[in-house]
Amino acid sequence: SPWTEGRLDAWLRGANVDTLVITGGETDICVLATVLGAVDRGFRTVLVTDAVCSSADETHDALMEVYRSRFTEQIEIAMTEEVLANWR
């Protein structure tokens, strides 16, 4: 988790960041820890679904379903093309 030491959270808050666009490897481990930490800290959280992966297809697919069905109020789901088209 990028949140364990507390430095990232402090840096993001200090830079007035309110939105995190999350990509990365291991959907069911690292990405999960990052997403849950972002949600817990109140960041607007955008998960880029075609920019995450895992070494285990079954748990990747299961977590993607959880992200889409359980976290609809906390996480926005987008594809890379959509994120880039709306980047400001």
GROMACS .gro file of C-alpha atoms in nm:
model
   88
    1SER     CA    1   0.000   0.000   0.000
    2PRO     CA    2   0.130   0.346  -0.082
    3TRP     CA    3  -0.047   0.477   0.227
    4THR     CA    4   0.142   0.297   0.504
    5GLU     CA    5   0.412   0.554   0.571
    6GLY     CA    6   0.175   0.853   0.555
    7ARG     CA    7   0.401   1.062   0.334
    8LEU     CA    8   0.193   1.021   0.017
    9ASP     CA    9  -0.125   1.134   0.187
   10ALA     CA   10   0.048   1.439   0.333
   11TRP     CA   11   0.207   1.527   0.000
   12LEU     CA   12  -0.120   1.493  -0.192
   13ARG     CA   13  -0.309   1.705   0.061
   14GLY     CA   14  -0.032   1.964   0.059
   15ALA     CA   15  -0.056   1.985  -0.320
   16ASN     CA   16  -0.436   2.024  -0.301
   17VAL     CA   17  -0.492   1.701  -0.493
   18ASP     CA   18  -0.851   1.577  -0.467
   19THR     CA   19  -0.866   1.319  -0.747
   20LEU     CA   20  -0.657   1.007  -0.803
   21VAL     CA   21  -0.647   0.820  -1.134
   22ILE     CA   22  -0.538   0.468  -1.047
   23THR     CA   23  -0.361   0.221  -1.274
   24GLY     CA   24  -0.119  -0.058  -1.198
   25GLY     CA   25  -0.037  -0.420  -1.152
   26GLU     CA   26  -0.195  -0.676  -0.925
   27THR     CA   27  -0.558  -0.570  -0.925
   28ASP     CA   28  -0.626  -0.790  -0.624
   29ILE     CA   29  -0.333  -0.672  -0.410
   30CYS     CA   30  -0.156  -0.341  -0.482
   31VAL     CA   31  -0.436  -0.180  -0.679
   32LEU     CA   32  -0.688  -0.290  -0.417
   33ALA     CA   33  -0.481  -0.140  -0.133
   34THR     CA   34  -0.439   0.183  -0.325
   35VAL     CA   35  -0.807   0.211  -0.415
   36LEU     CA   36  -0.933   0.135  -0.065
   37GLY     CA   37  -0.685   0.379   0.090
   38ALA     CA   38  -0.788   0.651  -0.154
   39VAL     CA   39  -1.156   0.593  -0.077
   40ASP     CA   40  -1.090   0.588   0.299
   41ARG     CA   41  -0.909   0.921   0.270
   42GLY     CA   42  -1.191   1.083   0.075
   43PHE     CA   43  -1.019   1.122  -0.262
   44ARG     CA   44  -1.222   1.115  -0.579
   45THR     CA   45  -1.102   0.782  -0.716
   46VAL     CA   46  -1.097   0.692  -1.085
   47LEU     CA   47  -0.997   0.334  -1.168
   48VAL     CA   48  -0.874   0.290  -1.525
   49THR     CA   49  -1.001  -0.057  -1.605
   50ASP     CA   50  -0.789  -0.124  -1.912
   51ALA     CA   51  -0.477  -0.009  -1.727
   52VAL     CA   52  -0.484  -0.260  -1.441
   53CYS     CA   53  -0.375  -0.622  -1.450
   54SER     CA   54  -0.298  -0.918  -1.231
   55SER     CA   55  -0.103  -1.239  -1.247
   56ALA     CA   56  -0.422  -1.423  -1.149
   57ASP     CA   57  -0.707  -1.382  -1.398
   58GLU     CA   58  -0.972  -1.525  -1.165
   59THR     CA   59  -0.910  -1.281  -0.881
   60HIS     CA   60  -0.857  -0.991  -1.124
   61ASP     CA   61  -1.200  -1.059  -1.275
   62ALA     CA   62  -1.357  -1.098  -0.931
   63LEU     CA   63  -1.215  -0.768  -0.808
   64MET     CA   64  -1.320  -0.587  -1.123
   65GLU     CA   65  -1.675  -0.708  -1.057
   66VAL     CA   66  -1.651  -0.587  -0.695
   67TYR     CA   67  -1.525  -0.247  -0.810
   68ARG     CA   68  -1.813  -0.221  -1.060
   69SER     CA   69  -2.091  -0.348  -0.836
   70ARG     CA   70  -2.000  -0.271  -0.475
   71PHE     CA   71  -1.811   0.058  -0.500
   72THR     CA   72  -2.028   0.252  -0.746
   73GLU     CA   73  -2.060   0.544  -0.502
   74GLN     CA   74  -1.690   0.556  -0.412
   75ILE     CA   75  -1.508   0.469  -0.735
   76GLU     CA   76  -1.549   0.595  -1.089
   77ILE     CA   77  -1.468   0.341  -1.360
   78ALA     CA   78  -1.318   0.459  -1.688
   79MET     CA   79  -1.113   0.340  -1.983
   80THR     CA   80  -0.781   0.503  -2.075
   81GLU     CA   81  -0.931   0.671  -2.382
   82GLU     CA   82  -1.203   0.834  -2.169
   83VAL     CA   83  -0.955   0.956  -1.908
   84LEU     CA   84  -0.727   1.108  -2.171
   85ALA     CA   85  -1.018   1.270  -2.355
   86ASN     CA   86  -1.131   1.441  -2.033
   87TRP     CA   87  -0.790   1.531  -1.891
   88ARG     CA   88  -0.762   1.896  -1.787
   0.00000   0.00000   0.00000
